[in-house]
Amino acid sequence: MAEAHKLGDLQHSILRVLWHKKEATVVDVLAALSDERDRALTTIATMLTKMEKRKLVAHRSEGRQFVYRALVSESQVRRSMIAELTSRLFAGDTTALVSHLLEEHEIDSTEVERLRTLIAEQGKRERGSGKEKRRGR
């Protein structure tokens, strides 16, 4: 399995800013997060330093400022966090996770149709990969 990305709310928020902007200074991140909650510049700087040690972000120097970029993609983080959630709360049972989402959340007919399409596409991919395996590919 890919590396687990256990992120706190602030770390995830910072990564969302970096994914959106591609690169950002501490001041840029603070400005982007200012509507969520008041935070000190030093809090953001400290968190970015910790995230860099964990190889979640990297920086380059631009004058006296550090310009940060994400080293992990949104899909990598999502995949890792969902895998951990599924493992911890549903004993690895993906069907139980999906069942829970369907039972506990209001889903309109458009979303249901989209889910049906996704399930059908997944079935086609699985059948296609099964044919390749039988052919010895």
Short mmCIF file of C-alpha atoms in Angstrom, two decimals:
data_model
loop_
_atom_site.label_atom_id
_atom_site.label_comp_id
_atom_site.label_asym_id
_atom_site.label_seq_id
_atom_site.Cartn_x
_atom_site.Cartn_y
_atom_site.Cartn_z
CA MET A 1 0.00 0.00 0.00
CA ALA A 2 1.12 3.60 -0.57
CA GLU A 3 2.51 5.63 2.31
CA ALA A 4 -0.14 6.61 4.83
CA HIS A 5 -0.76 10.34 5.00
CA LYS A 6 -2.15 11.11 8.43
CA LEU A 7 -3.00 14.78 8.33
CA GLY A 8 -4.52 17.12 10.83
CA ASP A 9 -7.07 19.72 9.73
CA LEU A 10 -4.49 22.51 9.42
CA GLN A 11 -2.08 20.34 7.44
CA HIS A 12 -4.85 19.35 5.06
CA SER A 13 -5.94 22.97 4.70
CA ILE A 14 -2.37 24.03 3.90
CA LEU A 15 -2.04 21.30 1.29
CA ARG A 16 -5.35 22.37 -0.29
CA VAL A 17 -3.91 25.88 -0.67
CA LEU A 18 -0.73 24.52 -2.24
CA TRP A 19 -2.65 22.22 -4.60
CA HIS A 20 -4.76 25.16 -5.72
CA LYS A 21 -1.97 27.75 -6.03
CA LYS A 22 0.82 25.30 -7.04
CA GLU A 23 3.30 27.37 -4.96
CA ALA A 24 2.83 29.75 -2.04
CA THR A 25 4.72 31.64 0.63
CA VAL A 26 3.77 31.47 4.30
CA VAL A 27 2.00 34.83 3.85
CA ASP A 28 0.07 33.46 0.85
CA VAL A 29 -1.05 30.41 2.83
CA LEU A 30 -2.07 32.53 5.80
CA ALA A 31 -4.09 34.85 3.54
CA ALA A 32 -5.82 31.91 1.86
CA LEU A 33 -6.74 30.41 5.24
CA SER A 34 -7.73 33.65 6.95
CA ASP A 35 -11.45 33.10 6.32
CA GLU A 36 -11.34 29.69 8.09
CA ARG A 37 -9.85 30.83 11.40
CA ASP A 38 -7.43 33.42 12.75
CA ARG A 39 -3.95 31.97 12.85
CA ALA A 40 -0.54 33.45 13.46
CA LEU A 41 2.05 33.61 10.71
CA THR A 42 4.39 31.64 12.98
CA THR A 43 1.81 28.83 13.28
CA ILE A 44 1.71 28.42 9.49
CA ALA A 45 5.51 28.65 9.21
CA THR A 46 5.99 26.05 11.95
CA MET A 47 3.47 23.71 10.37
CA LEU A 48 5.11 24.02 6.95
CA THR A 49 8.48 23.19 8.51
CA LYS A 50 7.00 20.09 10.14
CA MET A 51 5.31 19.11 6.88
CA GLU A 52 8.61 19.51 5.04
CA LYS A 53 10.31 17.13 7.49
CA ARG A 54 7.56 14.61 6.69
CA LYS A 55 8.23 15.13 2.94
CA LEU A 56 4.72 16.46 2.33
CA VAL A 57 6.00 19.81 1.04
CA ALA A 58 9.27 21.31 -0.17
CA HIS A 59 10.49 24.86 -0.50
CA ARG A 60 12.75 27.00 -2.61
CA SER A 61 14.18 30.35 -1.60
CA GLU A 62 13.05 33.51 -3.31
CA GLY A 63 14.98 36.33 -1.74
CA ARG A 64 14.34 36.07 1.98
CA GLN A 65 11.10 34.11 1.58
CA PHE A 66 10.50 30.42 1.22
CA VAL A 67 8.11 29.41 -1.54
CA TYR A 68 6.43 26.07 -0.78
CA ARG A 69 4.95 23.42 -3.04
CA ALA A 70 3.20 20.14 -2.28
CA LEU A 71 5.17 16.93 -2.79
CA VAL A 72 2.07 14.75 -2.49
CA SER A 73 -0.93 14.96 -4.77
CA GLU A 74 -4.49 15.37 -3.67
CA SER A 75 -5.34 11.93 -5.03
CA GLN A 76 -2.46 10.32 -3.09
CA VAL A 77 -3.67 11.90 0.15
CA ARG A 78 -7.30 11.04 -0.54
CA ARG A 79 -6.45 7.43 -1.39
CA SER A 80 -4.33 7.04 1.74
CA MET A 81 -6.83 8.67 4.09
CA ILE A 82 -9.78 6.70 2.69
CA ALA A 83 -7.80 3.46 2.96
CA GLU A 84 -7.03 4.22 6.60
CA LEU A 85 -10.64 5.18 7.31
CA THR A 86 -11.91 2.01 5.66
CA SER A 87 -9.42 -0.09 7.57
CA ARG A 88 -10.04 1.52 10.96
CA LEU A 89 -13.80 1.97 10.89
CA PHE A 90 -14.95 -0.79 8.56
CA ALA A 91 -12.28 -3.49 9.04
CA GLY A 92 -11.20 -3.02 5.42
CA ASP A 93 -14.68 -3.74 4.06
CA THR A 94 -15.25 -1.28 1.22
CA THR A 95 -18.82 -2.47 0.76
CA ALA A 96 -19.55 -1.57 4.39
CA LEU A 97 -18.13 1.91 3.80
CA VAL A 98 -20.25 2.49 0.70
CA SER A 99 -23.29 1.03 2.45
CA HIS A 100 -22.79 3.41 5.35
CA LEU A 101 -22.51 6.40 3.01
CA LEU A 102 -25.69 5.41 1.18
CA GLU A 103 -27.64 4.85 4.40
CA GLU A 104 -26.41 7.86 6.35
CA HIS A 105 -26.32 10.57 3.68
CA GLU A 106 -29.02 11.98 1.49
CA ILE A 107 -28.21 11.13 -2.12
CA ASP A 108 -30.28 12.54 -4.95
CA SER A 109 -31.25 10.67 -8.12
CA THR A 110 -28.48 12.33 -10.15
CA GLU A 111 -25.86 11.08 -7.69
CA VAL A 112 -27.40 7.60 -7.68
CA GLU A 113 -27.19 7.50 -11.47
CA ARG A 114 -23.56 8.63 -11.35
CA LEU A 115 -22.80 5.87 -8.85
CA ARG A 116 -24.44 3.30 -11.13
CA THR A 117 -22.28 4.51 -14.02
CA LEU A 118 -19.11 4.30 -11.92
CA ILE A 119 -19.98 0.78 -10.77
CA ALA A 120 -20.67 -0.31 -14.36
CA GLU A 121 -17.34 1.18 -15.53
CA GLN A 122 -15.50 -0.61 -12.71
CA GLY A 123 -17.15 -3.88 -13.73
CA LYS A 124 -16.00 -3.40 -17.33
CA ARG A 125 -12.43 -2.70 -16.19
CA GLU A 126 -12.42 -5.82 -14.02
CA ARG A 127 -13.81 -7.99 -16.81
CA GLY A 128 -11.23 -6.53 -19.20
CA SER A 129 -8.33 -7.18 -16.84
CA GLY A 130 -9.59 -10.72 -16.28
CA LYS A 131 -9.45 -11.42 -20.03
CA GLU A 132 -5.87 -10.15 -20.17
CA LYS A 133 -4.85 -12.39 -17.28
CA ARG A 134 -6.40 -15.44 -18.96
CA ARG A 135 -4.47 -14.65 -22.15
CA GLY A 136 -1.23 -14.59 -20.18
CA ARG A 137 -0.55 -10.84 -20.42
#
